[in-house]
Short mmCIF file of C-alpha atoms in Angstrom, two decimals:
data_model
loop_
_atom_site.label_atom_id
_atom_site.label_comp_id
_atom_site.label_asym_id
_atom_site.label_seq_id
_atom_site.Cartn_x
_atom_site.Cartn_y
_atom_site.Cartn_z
CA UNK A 224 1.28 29.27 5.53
CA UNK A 225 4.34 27.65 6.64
CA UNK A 226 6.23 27.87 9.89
CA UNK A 227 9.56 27.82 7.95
CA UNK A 228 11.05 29.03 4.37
CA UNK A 229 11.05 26.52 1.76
CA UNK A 230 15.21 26.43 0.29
CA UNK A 231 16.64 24.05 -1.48
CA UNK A 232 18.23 22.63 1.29
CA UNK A 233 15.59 21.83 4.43
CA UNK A 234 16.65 20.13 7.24
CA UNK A 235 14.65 19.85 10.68
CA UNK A 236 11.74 22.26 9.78
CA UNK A 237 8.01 21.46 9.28
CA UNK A 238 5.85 22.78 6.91
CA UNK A 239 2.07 23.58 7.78
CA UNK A 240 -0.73 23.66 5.47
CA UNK A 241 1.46 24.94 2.93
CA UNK A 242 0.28 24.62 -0.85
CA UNK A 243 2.95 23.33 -2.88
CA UNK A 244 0.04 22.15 -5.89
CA UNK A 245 1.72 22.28 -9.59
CA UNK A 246 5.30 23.95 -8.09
CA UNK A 247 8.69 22.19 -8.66
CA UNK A 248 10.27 20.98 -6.03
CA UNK A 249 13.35 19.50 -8.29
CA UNK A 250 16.26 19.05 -6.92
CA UNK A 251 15.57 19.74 -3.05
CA UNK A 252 16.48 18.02 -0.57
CA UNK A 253 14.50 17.23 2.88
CA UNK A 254 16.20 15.99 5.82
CA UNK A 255 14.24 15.27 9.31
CA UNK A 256 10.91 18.02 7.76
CA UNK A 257 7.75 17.46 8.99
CA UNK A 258 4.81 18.08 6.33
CA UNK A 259 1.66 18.51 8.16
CA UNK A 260 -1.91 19.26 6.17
CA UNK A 261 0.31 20.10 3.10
CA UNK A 262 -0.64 20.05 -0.64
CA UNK A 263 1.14 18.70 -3.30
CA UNK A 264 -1.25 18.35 -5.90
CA UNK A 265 0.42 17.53 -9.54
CA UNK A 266 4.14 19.01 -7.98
CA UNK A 267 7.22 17.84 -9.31
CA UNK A 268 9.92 15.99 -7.49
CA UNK A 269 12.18 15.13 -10.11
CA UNK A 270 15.56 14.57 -8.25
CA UNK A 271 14.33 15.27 -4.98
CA UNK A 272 15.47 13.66 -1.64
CA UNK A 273 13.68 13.06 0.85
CA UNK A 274 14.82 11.44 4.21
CA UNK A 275 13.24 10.77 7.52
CA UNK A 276 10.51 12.74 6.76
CA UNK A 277 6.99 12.57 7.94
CA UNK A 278 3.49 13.48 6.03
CA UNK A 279 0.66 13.95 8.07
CA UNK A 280 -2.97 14.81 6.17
CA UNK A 281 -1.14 15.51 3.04
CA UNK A 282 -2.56 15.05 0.08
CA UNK A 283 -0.31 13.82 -2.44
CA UNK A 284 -1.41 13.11 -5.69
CA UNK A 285 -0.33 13.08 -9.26
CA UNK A 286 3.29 13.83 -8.25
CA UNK A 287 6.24 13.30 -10.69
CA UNK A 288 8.16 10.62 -8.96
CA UNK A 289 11.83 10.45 -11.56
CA UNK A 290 14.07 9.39 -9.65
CA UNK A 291 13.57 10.74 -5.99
CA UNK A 292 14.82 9.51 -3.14
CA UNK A 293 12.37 8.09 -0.37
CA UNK A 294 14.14 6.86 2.51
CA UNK A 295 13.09 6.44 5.92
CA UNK A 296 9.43 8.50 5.42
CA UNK A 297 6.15 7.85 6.92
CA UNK A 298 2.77 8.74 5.97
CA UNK A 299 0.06 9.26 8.22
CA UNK A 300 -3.61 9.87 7.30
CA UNK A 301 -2.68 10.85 4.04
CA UNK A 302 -4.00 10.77 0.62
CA UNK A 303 -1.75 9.12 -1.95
CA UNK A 304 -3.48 8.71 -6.10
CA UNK A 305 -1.47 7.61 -8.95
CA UNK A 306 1.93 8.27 -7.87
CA UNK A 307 4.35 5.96 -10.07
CA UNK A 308 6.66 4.80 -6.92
CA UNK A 309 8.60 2.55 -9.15
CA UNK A 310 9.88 5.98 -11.11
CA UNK A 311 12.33 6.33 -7.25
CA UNK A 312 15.32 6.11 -6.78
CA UNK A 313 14.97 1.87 -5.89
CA UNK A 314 18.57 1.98 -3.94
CA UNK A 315 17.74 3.59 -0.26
CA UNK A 316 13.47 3.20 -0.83
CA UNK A 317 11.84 2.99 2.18
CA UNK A 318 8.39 4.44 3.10
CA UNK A 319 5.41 3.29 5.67
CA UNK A 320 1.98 4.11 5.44
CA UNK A 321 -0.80 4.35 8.38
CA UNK A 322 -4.47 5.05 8.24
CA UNK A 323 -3.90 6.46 5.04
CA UNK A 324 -5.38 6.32 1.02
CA UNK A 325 -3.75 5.29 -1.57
CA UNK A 326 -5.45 5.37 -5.06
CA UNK A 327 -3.54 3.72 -8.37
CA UNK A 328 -0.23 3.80 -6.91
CA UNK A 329 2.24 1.39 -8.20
CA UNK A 330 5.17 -0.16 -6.28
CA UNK A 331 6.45 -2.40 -9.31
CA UNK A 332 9.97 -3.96 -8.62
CA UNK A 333 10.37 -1.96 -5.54
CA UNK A 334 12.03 -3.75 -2.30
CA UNK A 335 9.69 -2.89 0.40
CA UNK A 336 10.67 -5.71 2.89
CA UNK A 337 9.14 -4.88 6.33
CA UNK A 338 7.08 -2.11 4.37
CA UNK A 339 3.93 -0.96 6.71
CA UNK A 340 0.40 -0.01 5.12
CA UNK A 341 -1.55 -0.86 8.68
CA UNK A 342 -5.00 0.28 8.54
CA UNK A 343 -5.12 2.52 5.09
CA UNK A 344 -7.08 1.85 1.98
CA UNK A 345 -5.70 0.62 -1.18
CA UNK A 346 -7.87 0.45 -4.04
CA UNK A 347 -6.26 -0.32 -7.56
CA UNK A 348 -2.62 -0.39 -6.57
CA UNK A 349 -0.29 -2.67 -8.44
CA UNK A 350 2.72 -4.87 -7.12
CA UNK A 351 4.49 -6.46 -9.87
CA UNK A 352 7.65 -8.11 -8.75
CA UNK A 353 7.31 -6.35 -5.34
CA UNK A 354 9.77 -7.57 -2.34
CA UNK A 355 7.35 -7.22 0.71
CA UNK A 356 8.83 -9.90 2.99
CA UNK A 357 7.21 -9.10 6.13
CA UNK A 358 5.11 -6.59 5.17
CA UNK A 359 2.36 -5.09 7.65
CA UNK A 360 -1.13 -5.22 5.73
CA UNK A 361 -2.84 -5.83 9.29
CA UNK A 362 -6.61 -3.99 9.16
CA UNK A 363 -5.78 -2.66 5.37
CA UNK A 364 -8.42 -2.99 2.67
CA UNK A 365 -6.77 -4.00 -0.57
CA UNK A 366 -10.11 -3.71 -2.82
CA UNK A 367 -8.81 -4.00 -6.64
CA UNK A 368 -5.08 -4.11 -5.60
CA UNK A 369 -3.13 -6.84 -7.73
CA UNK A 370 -0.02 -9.15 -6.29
CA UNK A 371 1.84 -11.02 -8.90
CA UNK A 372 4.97 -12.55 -9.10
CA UNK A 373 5.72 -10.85 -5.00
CA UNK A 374 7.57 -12.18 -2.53
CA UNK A 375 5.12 -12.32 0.78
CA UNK A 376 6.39 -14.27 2.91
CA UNK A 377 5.88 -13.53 6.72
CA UNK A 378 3.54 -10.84 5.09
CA UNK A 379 0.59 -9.74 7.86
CA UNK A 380 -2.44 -9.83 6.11
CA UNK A 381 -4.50 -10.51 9.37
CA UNK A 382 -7.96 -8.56 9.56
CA UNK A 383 -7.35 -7.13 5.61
CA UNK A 384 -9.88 -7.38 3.39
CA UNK A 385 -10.60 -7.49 -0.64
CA UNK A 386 -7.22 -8.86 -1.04
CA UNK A 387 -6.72 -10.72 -4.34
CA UNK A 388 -3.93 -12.95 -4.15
CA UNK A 389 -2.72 -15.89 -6.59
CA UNK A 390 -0.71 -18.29 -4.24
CA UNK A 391 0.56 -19.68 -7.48
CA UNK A 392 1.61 -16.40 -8.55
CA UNK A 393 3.35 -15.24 -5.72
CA UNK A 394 5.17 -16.14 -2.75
CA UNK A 395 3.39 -16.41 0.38
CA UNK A 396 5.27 -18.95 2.85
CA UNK A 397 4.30 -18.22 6.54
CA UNK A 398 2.21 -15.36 5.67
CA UNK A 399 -0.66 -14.72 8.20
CA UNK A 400 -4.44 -14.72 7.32
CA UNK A 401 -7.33 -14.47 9.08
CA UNK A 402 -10.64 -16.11 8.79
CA UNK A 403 -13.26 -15.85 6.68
CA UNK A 404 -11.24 -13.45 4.27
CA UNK A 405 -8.30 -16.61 3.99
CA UNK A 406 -10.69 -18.31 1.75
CA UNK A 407 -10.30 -15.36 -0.80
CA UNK A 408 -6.86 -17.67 -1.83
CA UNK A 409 -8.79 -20.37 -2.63
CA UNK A 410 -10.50 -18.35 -6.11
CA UNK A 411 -7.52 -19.72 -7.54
CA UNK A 412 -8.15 -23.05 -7.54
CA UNK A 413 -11.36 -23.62 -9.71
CA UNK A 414 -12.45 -25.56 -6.78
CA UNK A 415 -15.98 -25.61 -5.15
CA UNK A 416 -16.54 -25.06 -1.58
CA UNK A 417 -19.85 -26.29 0.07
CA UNK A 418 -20.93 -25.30 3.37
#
């Protein structure tokens, strides 16, 4: 059920547990919506724009990704698997994530500076050639997530855990860290660390 008819132009309107699982949503655009408790299971958003927008318990997974346009969108307590961000359109790309899950995503050559994944889970995700100056990873558990070749500097990676992070790989000037999890940068080194 939704609170508002889905046209190819939406602007201001929120959708509530609406189902769009295996529909194409090509060539829509989205200004100011609202998802909330939504489904988009396997859709297609092949030219689709998407701006200011806000997903809250959506699950979105397995989504076509050519070329749409994510600007200005937050996702909140979501669940995010194997969407191909890179596939966006890379010129106005900018999305924030909170408290939410994110399963083999990949933000490859994406600029993401200031990006925000505080508190949300991401297992298996790769950045390759990711801008993510000043990133928020605060509280977010990176388990199986790779980093190479990223610019992190400033990056937040206080209270994150499972992080795996070559600091001759990638970028990470005036990053932040927090103890004991810090010493995860050291597996790098082929050093050996006695108590």
């Amino acid at each position: 059920m939704t609170t508002n008819k889905l046209n190819e132009i939406n602007e201001d309107k929120t959708f509530k547990s609406q189902n769009f699982s295996n529909q194409s949503l090509n060539n829509y655009s989205f200004n100011n919506c609202t998802f909330e408790r939504c489904n988009f299971i396997e859709s297609s958003w092949l030219n689709t724009k998407f701006n200011s927008c806000i997903f809250i318990n959506c699950n979105l997974s397995l989504i076509n990704t050519d070329n749409t346009t994510l600007q200005d969108i937050n996702f909140y307590e979501s669940k995010i698997v194997g969407i191909e961000f890179f596939k966006c359109n890379k010129i106005f790309f900018s999305i924030n994530f909170k408290e939410s899950i994110l399963l083999n995503c990949n933000f490859s050559d994406l600029n993401m500076k200031k990006a925000n994944f505080n508190k949300s889970i991401l297992k298996e995700c790769i950045f390759l050639n990711t801008q993510l100056t000043e990133a928020n990873f605060e509280k977010t558990d990176l388990q199986g997530s790779t980093f190479n070749k990223c610019k992190l500097e400033k990056a937040d990676f206080r209270n994150a855990k499972n992080y795996n992070i070559n600091p001759k790989e990638n970028v990470i000037k005036k990053a932040k860290f927090s103890y004991p999890e810090v010493i995860r940068l050291l597996n790098f080194f082929e050093i050996i660390i006695e108590k």
